[in-house]
Short mmCIF file of C-alpha atoms in Angstrom, two decimals:
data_model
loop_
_atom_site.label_atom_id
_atom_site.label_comp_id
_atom_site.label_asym_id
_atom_site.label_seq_id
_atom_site.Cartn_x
_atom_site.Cartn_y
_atom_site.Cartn_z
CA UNK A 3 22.35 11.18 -11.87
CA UNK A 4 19.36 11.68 -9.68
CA UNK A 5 19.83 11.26 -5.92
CA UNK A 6 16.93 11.69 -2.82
CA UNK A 7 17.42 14.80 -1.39
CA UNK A 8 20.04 14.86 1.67
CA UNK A 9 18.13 17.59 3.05
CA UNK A 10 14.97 17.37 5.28
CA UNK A 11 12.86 14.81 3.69
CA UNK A 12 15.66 12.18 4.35
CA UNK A 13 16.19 13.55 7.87
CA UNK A 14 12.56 12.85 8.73
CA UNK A 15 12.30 9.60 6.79
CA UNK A 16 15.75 8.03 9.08
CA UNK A 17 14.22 9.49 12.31
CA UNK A 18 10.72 7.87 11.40
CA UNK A 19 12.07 5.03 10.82
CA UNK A 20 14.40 4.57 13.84
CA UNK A 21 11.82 5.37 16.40
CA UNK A 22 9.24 2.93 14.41
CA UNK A 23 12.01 0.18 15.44
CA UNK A 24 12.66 1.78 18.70
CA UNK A 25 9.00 1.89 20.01
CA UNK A 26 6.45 0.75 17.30
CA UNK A 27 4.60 2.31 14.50
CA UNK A 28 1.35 3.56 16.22
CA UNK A 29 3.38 4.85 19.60
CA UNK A 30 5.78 7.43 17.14
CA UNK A 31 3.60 10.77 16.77
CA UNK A 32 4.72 13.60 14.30
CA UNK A 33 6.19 15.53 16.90
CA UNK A 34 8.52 12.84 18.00
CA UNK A 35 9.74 12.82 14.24
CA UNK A 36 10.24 16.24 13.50
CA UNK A 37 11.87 16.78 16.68
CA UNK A 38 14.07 13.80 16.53
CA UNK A 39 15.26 15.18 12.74
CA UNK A 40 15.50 18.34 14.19
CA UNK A 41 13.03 20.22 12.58
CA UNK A 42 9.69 21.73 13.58
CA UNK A 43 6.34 20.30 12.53
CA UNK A 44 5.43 22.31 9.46
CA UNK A 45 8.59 21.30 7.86
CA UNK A 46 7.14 17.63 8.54
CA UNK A 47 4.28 18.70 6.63
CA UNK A 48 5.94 20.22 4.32
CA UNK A 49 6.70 17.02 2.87
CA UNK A 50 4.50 14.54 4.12
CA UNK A 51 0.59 14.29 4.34
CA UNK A 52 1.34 11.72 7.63
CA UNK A 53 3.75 9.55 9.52
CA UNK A 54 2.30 6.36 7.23
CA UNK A 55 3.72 8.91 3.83
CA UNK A 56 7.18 8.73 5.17
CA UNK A 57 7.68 5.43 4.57
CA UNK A 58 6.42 5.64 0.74
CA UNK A 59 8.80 8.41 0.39
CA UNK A 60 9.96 8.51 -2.91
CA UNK A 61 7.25 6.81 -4.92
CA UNK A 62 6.28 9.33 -7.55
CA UNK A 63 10.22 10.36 -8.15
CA UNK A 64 10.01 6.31 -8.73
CA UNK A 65 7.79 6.13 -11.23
CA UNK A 66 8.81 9.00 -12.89
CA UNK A 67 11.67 7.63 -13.25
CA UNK A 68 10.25 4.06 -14.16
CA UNK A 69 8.61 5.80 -16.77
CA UNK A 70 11.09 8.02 -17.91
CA UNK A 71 13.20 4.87 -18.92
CA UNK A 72 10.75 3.01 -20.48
CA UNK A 73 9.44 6.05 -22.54
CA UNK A 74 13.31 6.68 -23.38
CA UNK A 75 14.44 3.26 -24.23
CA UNK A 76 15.14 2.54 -28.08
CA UNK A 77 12.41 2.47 -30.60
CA UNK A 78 13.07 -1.22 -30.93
CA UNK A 79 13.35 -2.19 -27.63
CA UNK A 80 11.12 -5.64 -26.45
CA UNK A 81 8.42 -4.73 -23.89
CA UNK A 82 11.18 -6.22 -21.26
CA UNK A 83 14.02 -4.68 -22.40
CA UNK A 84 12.16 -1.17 -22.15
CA UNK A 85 11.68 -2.16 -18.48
CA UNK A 86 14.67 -3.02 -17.96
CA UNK A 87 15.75 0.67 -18.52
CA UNK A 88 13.10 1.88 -16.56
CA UNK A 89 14.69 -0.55 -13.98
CA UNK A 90 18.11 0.96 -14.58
CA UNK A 91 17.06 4.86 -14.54
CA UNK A 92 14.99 3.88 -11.40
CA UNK A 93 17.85 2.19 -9.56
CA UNK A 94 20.09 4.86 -10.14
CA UNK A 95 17.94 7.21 -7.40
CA UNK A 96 18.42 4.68 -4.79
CA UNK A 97 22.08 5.14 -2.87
CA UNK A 98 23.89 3.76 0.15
CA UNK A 99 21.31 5.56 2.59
CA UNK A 100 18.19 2.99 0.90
CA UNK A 101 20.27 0.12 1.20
CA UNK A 102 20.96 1.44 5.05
CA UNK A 103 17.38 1.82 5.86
CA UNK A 104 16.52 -1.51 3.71
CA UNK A 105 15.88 -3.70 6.49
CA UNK A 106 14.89 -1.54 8.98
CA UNK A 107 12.02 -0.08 6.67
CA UNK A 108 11.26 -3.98 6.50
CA UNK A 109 10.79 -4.67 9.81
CA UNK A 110 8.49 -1.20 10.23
CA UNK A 111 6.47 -2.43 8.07
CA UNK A 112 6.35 -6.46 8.76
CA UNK A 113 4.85 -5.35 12.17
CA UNK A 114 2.35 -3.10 11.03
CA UNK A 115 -0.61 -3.85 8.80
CA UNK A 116 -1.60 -0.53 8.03
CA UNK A 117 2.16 0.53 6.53
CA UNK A 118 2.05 -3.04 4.61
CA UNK A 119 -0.97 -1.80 2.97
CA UNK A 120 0.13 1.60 2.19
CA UNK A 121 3.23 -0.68 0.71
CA UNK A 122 0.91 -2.74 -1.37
CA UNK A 123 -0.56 0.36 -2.92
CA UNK A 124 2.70 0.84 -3.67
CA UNK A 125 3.68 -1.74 -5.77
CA UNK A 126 0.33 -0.98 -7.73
CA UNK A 127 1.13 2.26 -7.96
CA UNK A 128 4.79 1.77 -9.64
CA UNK A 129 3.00 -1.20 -12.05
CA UNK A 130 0.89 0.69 -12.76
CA UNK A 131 3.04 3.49 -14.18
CA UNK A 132 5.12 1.19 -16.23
CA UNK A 133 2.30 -0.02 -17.46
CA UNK A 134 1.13 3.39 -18.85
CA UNK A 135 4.62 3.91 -20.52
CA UNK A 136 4.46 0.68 -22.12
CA UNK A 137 1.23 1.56 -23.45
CA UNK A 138 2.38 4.53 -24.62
CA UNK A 139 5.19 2.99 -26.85
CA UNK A 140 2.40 0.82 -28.75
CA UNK A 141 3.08 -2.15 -26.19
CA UNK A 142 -0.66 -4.13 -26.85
CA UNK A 143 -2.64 -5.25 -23.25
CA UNK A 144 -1.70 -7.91 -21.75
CA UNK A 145 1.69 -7.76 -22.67
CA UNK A 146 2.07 -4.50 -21.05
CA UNK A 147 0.72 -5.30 -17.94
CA UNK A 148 2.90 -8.23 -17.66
CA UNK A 149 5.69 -6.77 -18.24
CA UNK A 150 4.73 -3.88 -15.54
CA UNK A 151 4.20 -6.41 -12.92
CA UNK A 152 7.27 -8.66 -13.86
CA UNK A 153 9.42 -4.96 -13.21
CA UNK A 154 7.81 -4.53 -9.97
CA UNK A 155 8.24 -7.69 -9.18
CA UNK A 156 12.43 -7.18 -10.15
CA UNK A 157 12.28 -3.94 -8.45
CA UNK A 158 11.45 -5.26 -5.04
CA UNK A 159 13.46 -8.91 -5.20
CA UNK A 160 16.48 -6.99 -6.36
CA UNK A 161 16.25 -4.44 -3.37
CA UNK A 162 15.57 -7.36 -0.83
CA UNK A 163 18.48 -9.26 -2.35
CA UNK A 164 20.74 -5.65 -2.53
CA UNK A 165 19.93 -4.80 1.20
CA UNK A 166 20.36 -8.31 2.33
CA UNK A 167 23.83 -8.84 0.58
CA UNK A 168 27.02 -7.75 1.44
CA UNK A 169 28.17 -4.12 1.85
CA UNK A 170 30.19 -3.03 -0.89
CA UNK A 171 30.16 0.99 -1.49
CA UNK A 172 30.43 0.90 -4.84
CA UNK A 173 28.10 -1.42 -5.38
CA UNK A 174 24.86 -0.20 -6.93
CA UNK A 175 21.26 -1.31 -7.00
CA UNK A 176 21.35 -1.39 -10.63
CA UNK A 177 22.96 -5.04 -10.79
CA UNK A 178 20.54 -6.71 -8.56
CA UNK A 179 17.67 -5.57 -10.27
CA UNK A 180 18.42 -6.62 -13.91
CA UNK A 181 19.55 -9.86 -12.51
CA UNK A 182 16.00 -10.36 -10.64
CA UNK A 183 14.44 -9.40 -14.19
CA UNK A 184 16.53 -11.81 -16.29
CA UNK A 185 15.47 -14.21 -13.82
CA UNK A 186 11.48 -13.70 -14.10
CA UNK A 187 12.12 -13.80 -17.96
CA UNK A 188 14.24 -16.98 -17.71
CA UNK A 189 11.25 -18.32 -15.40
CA UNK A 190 8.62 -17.65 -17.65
CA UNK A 191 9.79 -20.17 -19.87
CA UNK A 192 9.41 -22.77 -16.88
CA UNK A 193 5.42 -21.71 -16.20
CA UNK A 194 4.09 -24.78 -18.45
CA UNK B 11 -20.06 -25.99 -4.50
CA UNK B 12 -18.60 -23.82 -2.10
CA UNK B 13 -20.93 -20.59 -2.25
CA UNK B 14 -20.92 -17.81 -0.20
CA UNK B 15 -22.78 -17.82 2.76
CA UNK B 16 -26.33 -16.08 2.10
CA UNK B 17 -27.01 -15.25 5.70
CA UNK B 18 -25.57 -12.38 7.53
CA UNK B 19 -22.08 -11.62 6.18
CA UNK B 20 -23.56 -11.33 3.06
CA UNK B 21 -26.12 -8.81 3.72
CA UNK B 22 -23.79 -7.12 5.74
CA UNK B 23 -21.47 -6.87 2.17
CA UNK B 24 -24.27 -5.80 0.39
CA UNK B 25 -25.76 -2.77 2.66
CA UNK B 26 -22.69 -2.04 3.35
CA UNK B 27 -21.63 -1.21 -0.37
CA UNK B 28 -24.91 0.80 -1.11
CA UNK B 29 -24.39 2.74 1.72
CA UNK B 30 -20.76 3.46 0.33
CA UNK B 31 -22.30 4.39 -2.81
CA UNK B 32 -25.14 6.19 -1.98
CA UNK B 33 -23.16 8.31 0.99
CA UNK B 34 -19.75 7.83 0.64
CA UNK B 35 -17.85 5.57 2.69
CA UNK B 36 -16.53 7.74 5.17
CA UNK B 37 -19.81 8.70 5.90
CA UNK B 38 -21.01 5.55 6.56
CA UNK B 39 -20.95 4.10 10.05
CA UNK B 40 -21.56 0.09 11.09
CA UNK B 41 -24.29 1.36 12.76
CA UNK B 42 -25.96 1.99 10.08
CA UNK B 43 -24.54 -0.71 8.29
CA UNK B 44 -26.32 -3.44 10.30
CA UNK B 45 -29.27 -1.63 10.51
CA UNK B 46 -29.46 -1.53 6.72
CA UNK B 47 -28.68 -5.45 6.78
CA UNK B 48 -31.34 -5.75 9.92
CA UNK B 49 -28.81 -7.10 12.41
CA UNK B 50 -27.58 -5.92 15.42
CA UNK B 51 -24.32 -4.41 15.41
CA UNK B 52 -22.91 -7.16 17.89
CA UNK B 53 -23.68 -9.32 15.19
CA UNK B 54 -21.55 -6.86 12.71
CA UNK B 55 -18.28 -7.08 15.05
CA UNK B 56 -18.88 -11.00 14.99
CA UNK B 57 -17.97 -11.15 11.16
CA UNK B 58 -15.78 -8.14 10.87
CA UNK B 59 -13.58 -6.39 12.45
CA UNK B 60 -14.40 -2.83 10.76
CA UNK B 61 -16.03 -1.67 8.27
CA UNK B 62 -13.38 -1.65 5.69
CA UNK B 63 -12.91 -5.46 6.06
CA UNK B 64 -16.05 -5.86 4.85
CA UNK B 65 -15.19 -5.15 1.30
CA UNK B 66 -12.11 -7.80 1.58
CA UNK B 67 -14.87 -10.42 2.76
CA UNK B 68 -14.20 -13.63 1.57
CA UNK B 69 -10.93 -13.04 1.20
CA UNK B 70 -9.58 -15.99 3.49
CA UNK B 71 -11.94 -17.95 1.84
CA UNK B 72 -10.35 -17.18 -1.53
CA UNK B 73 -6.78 -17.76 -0.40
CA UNK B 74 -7.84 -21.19 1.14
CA UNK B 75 -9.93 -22.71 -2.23
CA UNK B 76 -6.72 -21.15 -4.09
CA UNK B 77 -4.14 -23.15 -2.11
CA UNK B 78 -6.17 -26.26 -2.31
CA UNK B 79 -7.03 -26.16 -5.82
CA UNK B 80 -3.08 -25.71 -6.15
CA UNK B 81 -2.44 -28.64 -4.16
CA UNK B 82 -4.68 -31.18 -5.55
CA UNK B 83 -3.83 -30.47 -9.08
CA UNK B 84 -2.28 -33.62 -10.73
CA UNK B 85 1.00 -34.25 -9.42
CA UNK B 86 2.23 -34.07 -13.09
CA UNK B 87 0.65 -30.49 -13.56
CA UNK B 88 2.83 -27.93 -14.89
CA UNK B 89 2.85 -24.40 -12.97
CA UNK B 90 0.30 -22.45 -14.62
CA UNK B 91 -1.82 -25.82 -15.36
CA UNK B 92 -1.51 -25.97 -11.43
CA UNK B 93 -2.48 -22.12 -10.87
CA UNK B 94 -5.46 -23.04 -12.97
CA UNK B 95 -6.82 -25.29 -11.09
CA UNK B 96 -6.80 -23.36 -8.05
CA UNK B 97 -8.48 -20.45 -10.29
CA UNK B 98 -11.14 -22.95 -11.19
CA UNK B 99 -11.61 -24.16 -7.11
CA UNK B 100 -11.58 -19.98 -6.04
CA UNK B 101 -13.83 -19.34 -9.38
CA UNK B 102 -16.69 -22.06 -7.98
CA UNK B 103 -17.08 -19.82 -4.73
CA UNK B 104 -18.08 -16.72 -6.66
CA UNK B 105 -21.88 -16.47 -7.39
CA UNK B 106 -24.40 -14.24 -8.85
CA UNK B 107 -24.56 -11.98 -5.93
CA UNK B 108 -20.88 -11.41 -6.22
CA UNK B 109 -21.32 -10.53 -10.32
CA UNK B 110 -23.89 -8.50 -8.96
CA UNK B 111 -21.62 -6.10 -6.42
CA UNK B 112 -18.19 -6.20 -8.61
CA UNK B 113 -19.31 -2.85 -10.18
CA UNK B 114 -20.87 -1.43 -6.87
CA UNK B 115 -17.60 -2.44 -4.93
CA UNK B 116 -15.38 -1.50 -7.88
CA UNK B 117 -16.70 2.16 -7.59
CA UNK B 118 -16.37 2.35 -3.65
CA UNK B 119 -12.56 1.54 -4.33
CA UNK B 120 -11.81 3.77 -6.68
CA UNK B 121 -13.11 6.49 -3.88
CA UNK B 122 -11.26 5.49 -1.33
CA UNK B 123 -7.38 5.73 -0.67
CA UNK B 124 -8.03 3.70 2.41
CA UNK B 125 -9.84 1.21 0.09
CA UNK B 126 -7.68 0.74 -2.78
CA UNK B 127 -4.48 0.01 0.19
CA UNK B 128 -6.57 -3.11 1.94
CA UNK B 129 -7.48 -3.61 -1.55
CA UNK B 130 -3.86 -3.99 -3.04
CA UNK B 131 -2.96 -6.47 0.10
CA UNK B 132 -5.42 -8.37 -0.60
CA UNK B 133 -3.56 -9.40 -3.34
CA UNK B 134 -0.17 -9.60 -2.03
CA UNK B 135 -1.96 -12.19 0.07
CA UNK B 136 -3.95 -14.21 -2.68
CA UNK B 137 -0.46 -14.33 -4.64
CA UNK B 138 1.31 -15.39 -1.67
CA UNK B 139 -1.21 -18.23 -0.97
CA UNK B 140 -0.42 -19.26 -4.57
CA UNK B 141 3.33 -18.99 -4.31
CA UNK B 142 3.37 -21.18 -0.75
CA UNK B 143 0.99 -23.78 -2.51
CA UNK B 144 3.47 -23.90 -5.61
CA UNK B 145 6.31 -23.75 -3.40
CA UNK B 146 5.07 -27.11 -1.66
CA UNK B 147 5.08 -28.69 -4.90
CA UNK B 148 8.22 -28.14 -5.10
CA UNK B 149 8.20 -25.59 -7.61
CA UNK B 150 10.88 -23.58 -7.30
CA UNK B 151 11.46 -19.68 -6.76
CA UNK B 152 11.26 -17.38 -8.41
CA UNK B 153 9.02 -19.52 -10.97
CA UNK B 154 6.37 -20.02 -8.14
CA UNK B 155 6.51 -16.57 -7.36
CA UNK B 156 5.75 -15.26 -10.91
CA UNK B 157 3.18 -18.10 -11.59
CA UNK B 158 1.50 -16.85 -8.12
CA UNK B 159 1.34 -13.44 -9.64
CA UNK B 160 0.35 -14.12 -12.86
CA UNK B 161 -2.98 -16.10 -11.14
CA UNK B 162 -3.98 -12.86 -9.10
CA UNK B 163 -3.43 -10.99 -12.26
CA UNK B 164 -5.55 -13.65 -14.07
CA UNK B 165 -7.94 -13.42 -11.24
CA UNK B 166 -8.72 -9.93 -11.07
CA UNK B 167 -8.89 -9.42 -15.28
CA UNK B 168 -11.33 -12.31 -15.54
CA UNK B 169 -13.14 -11.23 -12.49
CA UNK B 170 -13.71 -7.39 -14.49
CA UNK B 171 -14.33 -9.06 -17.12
CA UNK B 172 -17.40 -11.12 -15.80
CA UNK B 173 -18.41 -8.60 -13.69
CA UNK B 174 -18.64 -5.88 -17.42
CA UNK B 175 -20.15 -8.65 -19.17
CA UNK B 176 -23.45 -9.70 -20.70
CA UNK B 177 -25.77 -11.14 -17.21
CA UNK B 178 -26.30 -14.47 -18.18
CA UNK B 179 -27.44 -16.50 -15.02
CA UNK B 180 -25.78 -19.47 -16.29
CA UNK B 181 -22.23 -18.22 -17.07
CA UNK B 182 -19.86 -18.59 -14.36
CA UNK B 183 -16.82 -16.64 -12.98
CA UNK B 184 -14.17 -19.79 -14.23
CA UNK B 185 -14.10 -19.13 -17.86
CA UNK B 186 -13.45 -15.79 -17.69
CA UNK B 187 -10.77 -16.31 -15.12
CA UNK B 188 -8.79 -19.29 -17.24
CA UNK B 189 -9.46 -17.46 -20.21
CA UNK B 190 -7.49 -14.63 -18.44
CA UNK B 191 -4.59 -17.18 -17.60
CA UNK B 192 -4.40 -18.11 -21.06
CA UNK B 193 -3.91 -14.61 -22.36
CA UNK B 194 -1.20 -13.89 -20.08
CA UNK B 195 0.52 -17.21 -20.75
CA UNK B 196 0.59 -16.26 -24.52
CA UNK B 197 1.82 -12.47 -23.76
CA UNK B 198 4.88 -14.39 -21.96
CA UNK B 199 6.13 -15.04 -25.26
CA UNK B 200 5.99 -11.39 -26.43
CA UNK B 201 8.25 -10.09 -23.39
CA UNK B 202 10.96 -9.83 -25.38
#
């Protein structure tokens, strides 16, 4: 099963995002973050293009992994039920240190409008590739890009509703985000 | 009608797209932005706050004639009938001269990272503004919140759409838009 890497990258990306909280967004430099996760600056850049790129950390093993699902998911499988996969093999990457960081991230980036718009690019981004793999199966526009945005839209209600909810170990992201999906689905039939 | 103001802003929008296209828009400076537009650059920083806001013009505007529409829709409106209406009212403010720059703008997006992020919250906000409006109708979540999505989704589709279409003078942005709606509606169905 696919976990982030314990090493460096997730170093940097807890420092970054405790001193964010500590003292604000545009007072942390690179140096403070490198030296904080205790390594030197080229291993920062290493990973990351900027400060702003640590807190989108992840996003292509995301929708990789969105994809990956969808493009695996039975031959038969409904548009949503192919997402829900992605969902699944996506959720599986995320462990106790994402539900950790959770709100923390949140707050980073409620207070600054530059890391909410890197965060909106984001959610196009992962749409975007679930869209492709749906596309890919034979899924006909607009279906498709429904059911991309519907599994964004589960992705990030079922992490809010993960990190907001009680701590229980063993208790994956997995859950949280099918429920969020079955929920847009059941909604749809509401819309009118 | 609400149109878009033909004075200023909009020649600011418009010089300051060609310049993105014909330089690139890190090149470009709002110097030379409001001396393309033949205004002083005081007059620039009353509008805008930077230069990349100027491609988001408008988009207050659009979450405002969105909400209302929303609002004012018969209290008997269904969700998406609702979201329609608020397409229709955001639809009314888009003229000629916006048909005119979709491609230009479209092309100084795709160019720009820095773009495509205020881009992308632009329509986190134009969904929320759609979602809060539903939500005071007492629709409830997470039906507002999908209905709210599916109108940016409806917005921006109909909005390429016009924008690749024949030029006919006469043809407005609304059809396109609702037309968009109704395509999504149906692909509901398909989810699976």
């Amino acid at each position: 099963m696919a976990r982030w890497q314990p090493g460096a990258p997730q170093r940097l990306v807890v420092a970054a995002v405790d001193l964010f909280t500590e003292q604000g967004y545009d007072a942390t430099t690179v140096a403070q973050i490198a030296e904080r996760a205790g390594v030197t600056k080229s291993t920062f850049f290493r990973y990351f293009s900027d400060k702003r790129e640590l807190l989108v950390a992840g996003q292509e093993t995301l929708s990789r992994l969105l994809a990956d699902g969808i493009t695996e998911a039975p031959a038969d499988a409904k548009p949503l039920e192919a997402v829900a996969a992605g969902l699944e093999r996506a959720s599986s990457a995320m462990g106790p240190a994402n539900r950790e960081l959770g709100p923390r991230l949140k707050a980073a980036v409620a207070a600054s409008t530059e890391l909410q718009e890197r965060d909106a690019l984001k959610s196009v981004g992962l749409a975007a590739a679930m869209t492709a793999a749906l596309v890919a199966r034979g899924v006909p526009d607009p279906t498709a890009h429904l059911a991309g945005e519907l599994g964004v839209l589960a992705f990030k209600r079922g992490y809010a509703q993960w990190c907001d909810g009680e701590r229980d170990e063993a208790d994956g992201l997995a859950p949280y985000v099918l429920s969020a999906l079955e929920d847009l689905r059941a909604a749809t039939a509401s819309l009118g």
